[in-house]
Coordinates of C-alpha atoms in Angstrom, one line a residue:
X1 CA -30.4 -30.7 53.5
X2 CA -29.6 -27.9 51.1
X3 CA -31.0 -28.5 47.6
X4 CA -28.2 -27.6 46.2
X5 CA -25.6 -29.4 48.3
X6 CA -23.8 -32.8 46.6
X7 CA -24.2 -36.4 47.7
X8 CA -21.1 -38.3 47.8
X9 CA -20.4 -42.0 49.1
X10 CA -17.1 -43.0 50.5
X11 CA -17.0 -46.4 49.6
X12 CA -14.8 -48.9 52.6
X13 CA -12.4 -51.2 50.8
X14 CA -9.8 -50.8 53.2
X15 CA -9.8 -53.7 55.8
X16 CA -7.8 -56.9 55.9
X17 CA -10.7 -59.3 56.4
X18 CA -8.8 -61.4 58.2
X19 CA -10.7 -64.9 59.1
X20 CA -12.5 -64.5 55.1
X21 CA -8.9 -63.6 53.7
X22 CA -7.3 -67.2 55.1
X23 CA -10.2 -69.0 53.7
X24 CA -9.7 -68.1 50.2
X25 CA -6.3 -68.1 50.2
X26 CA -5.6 -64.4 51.0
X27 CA -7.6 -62.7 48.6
X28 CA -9.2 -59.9 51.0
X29 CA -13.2 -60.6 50.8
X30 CA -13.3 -57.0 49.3
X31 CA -11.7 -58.3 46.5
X32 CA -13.3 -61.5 46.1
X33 CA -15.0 -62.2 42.4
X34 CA -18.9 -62.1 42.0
X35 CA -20.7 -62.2 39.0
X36 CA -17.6 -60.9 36.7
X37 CA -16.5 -58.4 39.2
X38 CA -15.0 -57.7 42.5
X39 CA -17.5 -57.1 45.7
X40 CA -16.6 -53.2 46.3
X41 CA -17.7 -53.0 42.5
X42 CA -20.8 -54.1 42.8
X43 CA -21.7 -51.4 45.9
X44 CA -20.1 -49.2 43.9
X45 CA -22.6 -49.6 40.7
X46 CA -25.4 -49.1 42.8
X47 CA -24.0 -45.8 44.2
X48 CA -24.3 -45.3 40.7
X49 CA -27.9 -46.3 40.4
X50 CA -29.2 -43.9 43.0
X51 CA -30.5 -40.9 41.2
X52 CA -29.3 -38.9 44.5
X53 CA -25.7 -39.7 44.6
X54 CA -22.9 -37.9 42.5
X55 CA -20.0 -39.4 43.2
X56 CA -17.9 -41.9 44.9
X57 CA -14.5 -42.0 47.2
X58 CA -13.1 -45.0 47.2
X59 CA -10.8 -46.4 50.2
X60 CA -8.1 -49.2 49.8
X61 CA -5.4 -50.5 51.9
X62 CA -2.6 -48.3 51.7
X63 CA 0.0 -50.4 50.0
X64 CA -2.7 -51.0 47.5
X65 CA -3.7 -47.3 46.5
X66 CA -1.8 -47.0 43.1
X67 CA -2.7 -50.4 42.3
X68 CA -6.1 -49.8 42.9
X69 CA -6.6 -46.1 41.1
X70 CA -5.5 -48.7 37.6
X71 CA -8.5 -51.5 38.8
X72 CA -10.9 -48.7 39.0
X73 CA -10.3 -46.9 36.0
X74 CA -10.0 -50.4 33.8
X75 CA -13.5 -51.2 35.3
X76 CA -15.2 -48.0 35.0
X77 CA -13.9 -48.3 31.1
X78 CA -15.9 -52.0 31.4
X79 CA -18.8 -50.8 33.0
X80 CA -19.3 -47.2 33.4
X81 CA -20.2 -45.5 37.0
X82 CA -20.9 -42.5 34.5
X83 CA -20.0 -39.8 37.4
X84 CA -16.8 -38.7 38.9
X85 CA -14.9 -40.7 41.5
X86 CA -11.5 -40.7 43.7
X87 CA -9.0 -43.2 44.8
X88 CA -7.6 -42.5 48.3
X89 CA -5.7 -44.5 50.9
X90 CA -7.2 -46.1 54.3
X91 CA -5.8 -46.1 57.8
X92 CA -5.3 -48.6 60.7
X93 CA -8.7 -48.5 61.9
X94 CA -12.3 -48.3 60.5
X95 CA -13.0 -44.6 61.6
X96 CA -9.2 -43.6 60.5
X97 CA -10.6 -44.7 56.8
X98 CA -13.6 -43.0 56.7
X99 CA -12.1 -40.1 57.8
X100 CA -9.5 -40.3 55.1
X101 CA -12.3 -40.3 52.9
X102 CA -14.1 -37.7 54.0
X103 CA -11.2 -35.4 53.4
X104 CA -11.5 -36.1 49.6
X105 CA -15.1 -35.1 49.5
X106 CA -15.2 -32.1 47.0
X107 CA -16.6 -28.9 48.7
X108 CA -20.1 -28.8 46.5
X109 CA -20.7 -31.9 49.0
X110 CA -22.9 -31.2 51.6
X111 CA -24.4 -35.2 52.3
X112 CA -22.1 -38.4 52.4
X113 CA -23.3 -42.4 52.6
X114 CA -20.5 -44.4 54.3
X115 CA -20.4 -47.8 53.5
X116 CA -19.0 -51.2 53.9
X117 CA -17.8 -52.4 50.3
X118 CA -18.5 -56.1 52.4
X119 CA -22.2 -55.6 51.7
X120 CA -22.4 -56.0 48.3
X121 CA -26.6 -56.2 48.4
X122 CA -27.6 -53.4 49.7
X123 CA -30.5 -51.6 47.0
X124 CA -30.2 -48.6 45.3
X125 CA -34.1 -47.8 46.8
X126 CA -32.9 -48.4 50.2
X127 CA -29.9 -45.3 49.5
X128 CA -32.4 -43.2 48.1
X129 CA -34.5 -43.9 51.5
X130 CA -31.8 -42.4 53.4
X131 CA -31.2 -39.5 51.0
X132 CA -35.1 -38.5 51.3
X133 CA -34.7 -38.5 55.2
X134 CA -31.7 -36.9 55.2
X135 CA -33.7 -34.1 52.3
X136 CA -36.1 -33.4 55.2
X137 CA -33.9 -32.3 58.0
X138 CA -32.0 -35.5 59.4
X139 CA -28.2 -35.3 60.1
X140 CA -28.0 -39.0 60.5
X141 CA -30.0 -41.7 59.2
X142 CA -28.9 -44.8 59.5
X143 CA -30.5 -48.6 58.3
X144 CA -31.5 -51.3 60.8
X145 CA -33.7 -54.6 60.7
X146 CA -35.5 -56.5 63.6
X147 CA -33.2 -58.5 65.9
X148 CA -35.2 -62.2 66.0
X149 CA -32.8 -63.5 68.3
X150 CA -32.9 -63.3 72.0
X151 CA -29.8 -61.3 73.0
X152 CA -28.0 -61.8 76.2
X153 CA -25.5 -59.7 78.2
X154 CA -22.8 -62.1 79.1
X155 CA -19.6 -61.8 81.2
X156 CA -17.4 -64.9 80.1
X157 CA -19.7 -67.8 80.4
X158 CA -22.2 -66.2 82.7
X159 CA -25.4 -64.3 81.7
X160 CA -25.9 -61.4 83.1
X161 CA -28.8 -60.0 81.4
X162 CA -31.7 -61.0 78.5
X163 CA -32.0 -57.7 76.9
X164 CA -35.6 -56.5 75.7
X165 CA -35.7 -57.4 71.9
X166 CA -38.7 -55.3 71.0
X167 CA -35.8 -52.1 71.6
X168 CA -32.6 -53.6 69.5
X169 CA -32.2 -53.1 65.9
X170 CA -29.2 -54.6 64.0
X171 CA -27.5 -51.9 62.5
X172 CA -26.4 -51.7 58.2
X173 CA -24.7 -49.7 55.9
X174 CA -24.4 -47.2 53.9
X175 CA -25.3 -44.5 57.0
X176 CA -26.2 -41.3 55.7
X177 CA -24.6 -38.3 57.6
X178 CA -24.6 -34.1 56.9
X179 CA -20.8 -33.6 56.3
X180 CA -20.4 -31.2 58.8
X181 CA -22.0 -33.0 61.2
X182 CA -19.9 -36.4 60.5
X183 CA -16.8 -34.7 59.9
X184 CA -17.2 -32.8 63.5
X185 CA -17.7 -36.1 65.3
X186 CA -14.2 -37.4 63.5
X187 CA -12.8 -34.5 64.5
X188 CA -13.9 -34.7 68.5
X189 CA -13.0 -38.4 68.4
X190 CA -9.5 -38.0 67.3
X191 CA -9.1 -35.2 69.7
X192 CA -10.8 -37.9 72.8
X193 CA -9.5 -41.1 71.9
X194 CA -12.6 -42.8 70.7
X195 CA -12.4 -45.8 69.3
X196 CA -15.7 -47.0 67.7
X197 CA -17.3 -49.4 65.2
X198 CA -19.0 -47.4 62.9
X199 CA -19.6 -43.7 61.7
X200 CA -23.3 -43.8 63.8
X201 CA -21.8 -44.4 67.2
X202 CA -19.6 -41.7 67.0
X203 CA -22.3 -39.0 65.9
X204 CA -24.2 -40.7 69.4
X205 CA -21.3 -39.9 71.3
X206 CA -21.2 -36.3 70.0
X207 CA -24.9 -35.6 71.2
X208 CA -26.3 -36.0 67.9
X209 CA -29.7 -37.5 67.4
X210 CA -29.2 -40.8 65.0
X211 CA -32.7 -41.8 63.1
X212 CA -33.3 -45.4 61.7
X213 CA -34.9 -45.9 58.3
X214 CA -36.0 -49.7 57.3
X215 CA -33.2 -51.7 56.7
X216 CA -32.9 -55.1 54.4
X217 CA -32.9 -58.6 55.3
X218 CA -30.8 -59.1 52.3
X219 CA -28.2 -56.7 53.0
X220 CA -25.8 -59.0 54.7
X221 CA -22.0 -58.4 55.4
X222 CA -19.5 -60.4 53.6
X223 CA -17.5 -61.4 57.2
X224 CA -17.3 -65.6 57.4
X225 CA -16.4 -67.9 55.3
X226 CA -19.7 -69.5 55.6
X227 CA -21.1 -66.0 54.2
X228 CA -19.5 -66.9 51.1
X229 CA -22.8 -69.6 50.2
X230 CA -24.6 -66.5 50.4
X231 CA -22.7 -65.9 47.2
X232 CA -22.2 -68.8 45.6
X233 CA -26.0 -69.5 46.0
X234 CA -27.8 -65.9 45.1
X235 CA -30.0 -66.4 42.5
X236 CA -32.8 -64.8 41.5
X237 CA -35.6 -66.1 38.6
X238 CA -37.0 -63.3 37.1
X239 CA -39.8 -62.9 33.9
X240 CA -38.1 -61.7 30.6
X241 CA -40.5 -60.5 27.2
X242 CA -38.6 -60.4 23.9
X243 CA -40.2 -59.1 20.8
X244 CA -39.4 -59.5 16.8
X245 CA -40.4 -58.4 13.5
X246 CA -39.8 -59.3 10.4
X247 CA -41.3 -58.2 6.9
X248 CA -40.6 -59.8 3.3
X249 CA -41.2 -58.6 -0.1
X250 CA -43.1 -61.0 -2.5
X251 CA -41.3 -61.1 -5.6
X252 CA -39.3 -64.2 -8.1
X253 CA -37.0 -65.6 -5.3
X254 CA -37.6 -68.6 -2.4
X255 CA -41.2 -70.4 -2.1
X256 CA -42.7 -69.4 0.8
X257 CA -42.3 -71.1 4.3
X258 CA -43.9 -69.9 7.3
X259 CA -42.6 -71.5 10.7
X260 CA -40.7 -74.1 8.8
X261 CA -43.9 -75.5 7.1
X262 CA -44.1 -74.8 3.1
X263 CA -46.6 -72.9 2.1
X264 CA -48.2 -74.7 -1.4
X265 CA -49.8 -71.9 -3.5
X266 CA -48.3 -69.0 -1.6
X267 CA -46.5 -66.2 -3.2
X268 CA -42.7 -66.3 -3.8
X269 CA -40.6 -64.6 -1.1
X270 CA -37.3 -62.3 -2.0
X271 CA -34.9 -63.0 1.1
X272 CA -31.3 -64.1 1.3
X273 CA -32.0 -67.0 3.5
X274 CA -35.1 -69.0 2.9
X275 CA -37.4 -66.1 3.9
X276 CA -39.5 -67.6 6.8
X277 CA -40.6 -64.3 7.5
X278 CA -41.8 -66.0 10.9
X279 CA -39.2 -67.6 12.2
X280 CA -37.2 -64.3 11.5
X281 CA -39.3 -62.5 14.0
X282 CA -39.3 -65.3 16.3
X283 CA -35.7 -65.9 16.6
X284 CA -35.6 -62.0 17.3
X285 CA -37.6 -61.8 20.2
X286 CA -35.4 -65.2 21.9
X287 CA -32.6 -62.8 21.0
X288 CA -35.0 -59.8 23.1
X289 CA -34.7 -62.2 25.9
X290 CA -31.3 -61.7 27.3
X291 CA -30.1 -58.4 25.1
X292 CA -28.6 -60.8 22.5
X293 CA -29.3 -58.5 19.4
X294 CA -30.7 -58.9 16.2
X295 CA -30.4 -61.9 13.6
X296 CA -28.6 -59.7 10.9
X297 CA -26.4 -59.3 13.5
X298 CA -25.8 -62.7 14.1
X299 CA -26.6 -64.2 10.1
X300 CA -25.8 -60.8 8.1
X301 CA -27.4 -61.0 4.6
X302 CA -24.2 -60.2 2.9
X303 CA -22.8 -63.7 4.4
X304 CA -22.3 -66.4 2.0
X305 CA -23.0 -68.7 4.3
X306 CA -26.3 -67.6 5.2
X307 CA -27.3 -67.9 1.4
X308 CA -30.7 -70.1 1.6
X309 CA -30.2 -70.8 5.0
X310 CA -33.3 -72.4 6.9
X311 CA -34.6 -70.4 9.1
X312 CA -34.6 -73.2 11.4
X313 CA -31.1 -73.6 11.9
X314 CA -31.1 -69.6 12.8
X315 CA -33.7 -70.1 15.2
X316 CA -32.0 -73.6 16.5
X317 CA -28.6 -71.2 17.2
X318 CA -30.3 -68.5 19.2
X319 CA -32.2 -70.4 21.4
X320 CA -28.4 -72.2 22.4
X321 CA -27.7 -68.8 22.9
X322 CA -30.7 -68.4 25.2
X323 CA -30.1 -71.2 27.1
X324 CA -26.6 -69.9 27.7
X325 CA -28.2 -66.8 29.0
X326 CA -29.5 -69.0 31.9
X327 CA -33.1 -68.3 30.1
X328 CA -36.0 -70.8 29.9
X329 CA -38.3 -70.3 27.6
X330 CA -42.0 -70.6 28.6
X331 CA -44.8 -69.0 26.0
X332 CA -44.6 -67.9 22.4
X333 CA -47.1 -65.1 20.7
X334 CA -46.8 -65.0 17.0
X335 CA -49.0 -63.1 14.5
X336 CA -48.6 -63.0 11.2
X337 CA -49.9 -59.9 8.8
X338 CA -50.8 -60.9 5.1
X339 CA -53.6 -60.3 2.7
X340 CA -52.5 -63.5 0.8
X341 CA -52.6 -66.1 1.0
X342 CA -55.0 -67.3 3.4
X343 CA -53.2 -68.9 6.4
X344 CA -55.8 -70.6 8.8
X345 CA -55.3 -73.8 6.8
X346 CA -51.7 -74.1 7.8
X347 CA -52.1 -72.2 11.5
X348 CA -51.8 -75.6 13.5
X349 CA -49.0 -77.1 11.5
X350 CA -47.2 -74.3 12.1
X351 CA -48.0 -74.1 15.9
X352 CA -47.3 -77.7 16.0
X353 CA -44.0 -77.3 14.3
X354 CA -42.5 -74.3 16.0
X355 CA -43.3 -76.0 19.2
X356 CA -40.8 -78.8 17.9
X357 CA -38.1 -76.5 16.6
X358 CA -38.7 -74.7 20.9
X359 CA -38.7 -77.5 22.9
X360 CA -42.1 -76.6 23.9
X361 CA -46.0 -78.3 24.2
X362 CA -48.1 -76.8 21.5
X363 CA -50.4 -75.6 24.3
X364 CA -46.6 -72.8 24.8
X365 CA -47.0 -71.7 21.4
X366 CA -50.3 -69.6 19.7
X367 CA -50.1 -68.3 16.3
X368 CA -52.5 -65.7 14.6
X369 CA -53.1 -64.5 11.2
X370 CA -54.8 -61.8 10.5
X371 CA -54.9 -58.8 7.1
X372 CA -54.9 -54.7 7.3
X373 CA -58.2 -54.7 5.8
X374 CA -56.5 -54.2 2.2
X375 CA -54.5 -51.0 3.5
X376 CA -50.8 -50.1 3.5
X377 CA -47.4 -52.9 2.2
X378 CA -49.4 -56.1 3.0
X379 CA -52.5 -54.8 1.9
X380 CA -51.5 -54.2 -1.3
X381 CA -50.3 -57.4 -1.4
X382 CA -46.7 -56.5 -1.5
X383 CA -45.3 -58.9 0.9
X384 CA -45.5 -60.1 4.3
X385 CA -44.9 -59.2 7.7
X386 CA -44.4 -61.0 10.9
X387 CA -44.2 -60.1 15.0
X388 CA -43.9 -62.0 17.8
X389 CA -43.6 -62.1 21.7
X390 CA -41.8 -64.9 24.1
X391 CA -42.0 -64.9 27.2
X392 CA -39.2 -66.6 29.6
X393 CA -37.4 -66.9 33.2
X394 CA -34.1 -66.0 33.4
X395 CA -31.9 -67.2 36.4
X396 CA -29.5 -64.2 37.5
X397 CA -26.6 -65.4 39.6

């Protein structure tokens, strides 16, 4: 593969997807809604993931083409591919498509992924897989997986052979072809009549070597109706950390309360809510959870309405947020930095009561105190500072 040659991926959006299509009332399964957008997006936003690719060639039905090249550009303006692209019609068959696509690769494009917009799961590490192969001298590398089935030769209702299983690999896209080498196969099989069910068998029939890289179990094709649960039902629960600070002046303002728990003796706090410095940097990190911002983004301190407001009911609001998110929260790390007062009096009231305001056993929550040995804003005794960590599991569906 020449280093300075152009990986491209001609995306398949073009068939009818019959048997799926009647099922959901005639929406073609390329078009079918998952998680906010429509399958062929999602392939195409991994395309976009893969450090090796550049860009992407997009095939729809032809009566759908200028309808399309508007779907496209309104979701690349939601969620950007952030390289170039093309909208171009399909034809009758599979190979008639690709081929059409192939004819809008740009000539820096030396490499080109084909693949089915049906399989939505296919990784962005299993892409790059190819690319590498294909970066060390193979004109065709194409993804299989183990067949576990026993497969049998039949004629009508009458075996006529139990093929070997240890030699049969089920096939997947995206295949990864040299563009000269692809587009030559097209070529010889419009010029012989082939007809054939994907881009591999045709560089097979043209006496070109095809290599298999490791395929994924999860990188099934959107064909049945049935395949829709595989939808409906993906889920994954993966850890999320979120982390917050806060810091406070000491000054003539609000008494101080650390975790919702007054602090008797302590010095006054200048804030524009009630100043639990604590709570501040804990509602931050739930926020740090799911990507939800900052608090002054969500209680600004020029709002009236967040004039004295307890901390509590801020924290209360984000972690309805959270839970929104589809997060669950499952440990809380809080340390807080002040040379006065002294806070281990108060440490397991306030574990005990942020565990409250969370949902949580106290044995979920810790909280630390600790000084900077007299050195810097807290040191100095000019006011208060605050982190914390939480930890969670967030369901992505």
């Amino acid at each position: 593969m020449s280093a300075s040659g152009e990986v491209w991926a001609v995306l398949l959006a073009a068939g009818s997807g019959t048997r799926l299509a009647n099922a959901v009332g005639g929406v073609k399964k390329q078009f079918l809604s998952w998680k906010g957008f429509p399958l062929f997006w999602h392939s195409a936003l991994t395309f976009s993931k893969t450090p090796a690719v550049t860009g992407i060639i997009f095939v729809f039905p032809p009566d759908q083409v200028d309808e399309m090249k508007e779907v496209v550009a309104d979701l690349d303006g939601t969620d950007s591919l952030g390289m170039p692209f093309k909208v171009t019609a399909g034809g009758k068959r599979r190979q008639d498509s690709v081929f059409n696509g192939l004819n809008e690769l740009p000539s820096g494009c030396s490499h080109v992924l084909v693949h089915d917009s049906a399989r939505p799961f296919a990784s962005a590490a299993m892409m790059s897989s190819i690319v590498d192969m294909m970066r060390n001298g193979r004109d065709a590398v194409i993804p299989a997986v183990e067949v576990t089935d026993t497969i049998k030769e039949v004629d009508g209702d009458i075996v006529k052979k139990t093929l070997v299983r240890s030699s049969l690999k089920a096939v997947q896209t995206p295949q990864g072809f040299s563009l000269p080498v692809l587009y030559a196969a097209h070529e010889q099989a419009e010029k012989e009549g082939w007809d054939v069910t994907d881009d591999a068998s045709m560089v097979e029939m043209a006496g070109k070597n095809v290599h298999i890289c490791s395929g994924e179990e999860g990188n099934v094709k959107i064909t049945n109706p049935e395949d829709l649960k595989r939808i409906e039902e993906d889920s994954r629960i993966l850890p999320c950390v979120g982390w917050g600070y806060d810091v406070h002046k000491y000054g003539a303002g609000r008494p101080m309360v650390l975790g919702g728990v007054p602090i008797p003796g302590g010095p006054e706090i200048i804030a524009h809510s009630d100043g639990d410095v604590l709570l501040h940097a804990l509602a931050d990190a739930v926020l740090g959870l799911f990507g939800g911002g900052d608090i002054g983004h969500h209680f600004p301190d020029t709002s009236a309405e967040c004039e004295n407001m307890s901390s509590g009911i801020i924290l209360k609001e984000v972690l309805v947020k959270a839970e929104d998110a589809g997060i669950e929260i499952v440990h809380v790390d809080m340390t807080i930095i002040a040379q006065i007062p002294k806070l281990s009096p108060h440490r397991e009231l306030i574990r005990k009561n942020v565990a409250s305001l969370m949902g949580l056993d106290k044995n979920q929550v810790n909280v630390k105190a600790t000084t900077e040995e007299k050195l810097g804003f807290t040191g100095e005794k000019k006011g208060i500072k605050a982190v914390a960590a939480v930890t969670g599991l967030r369901k992505y569906s």
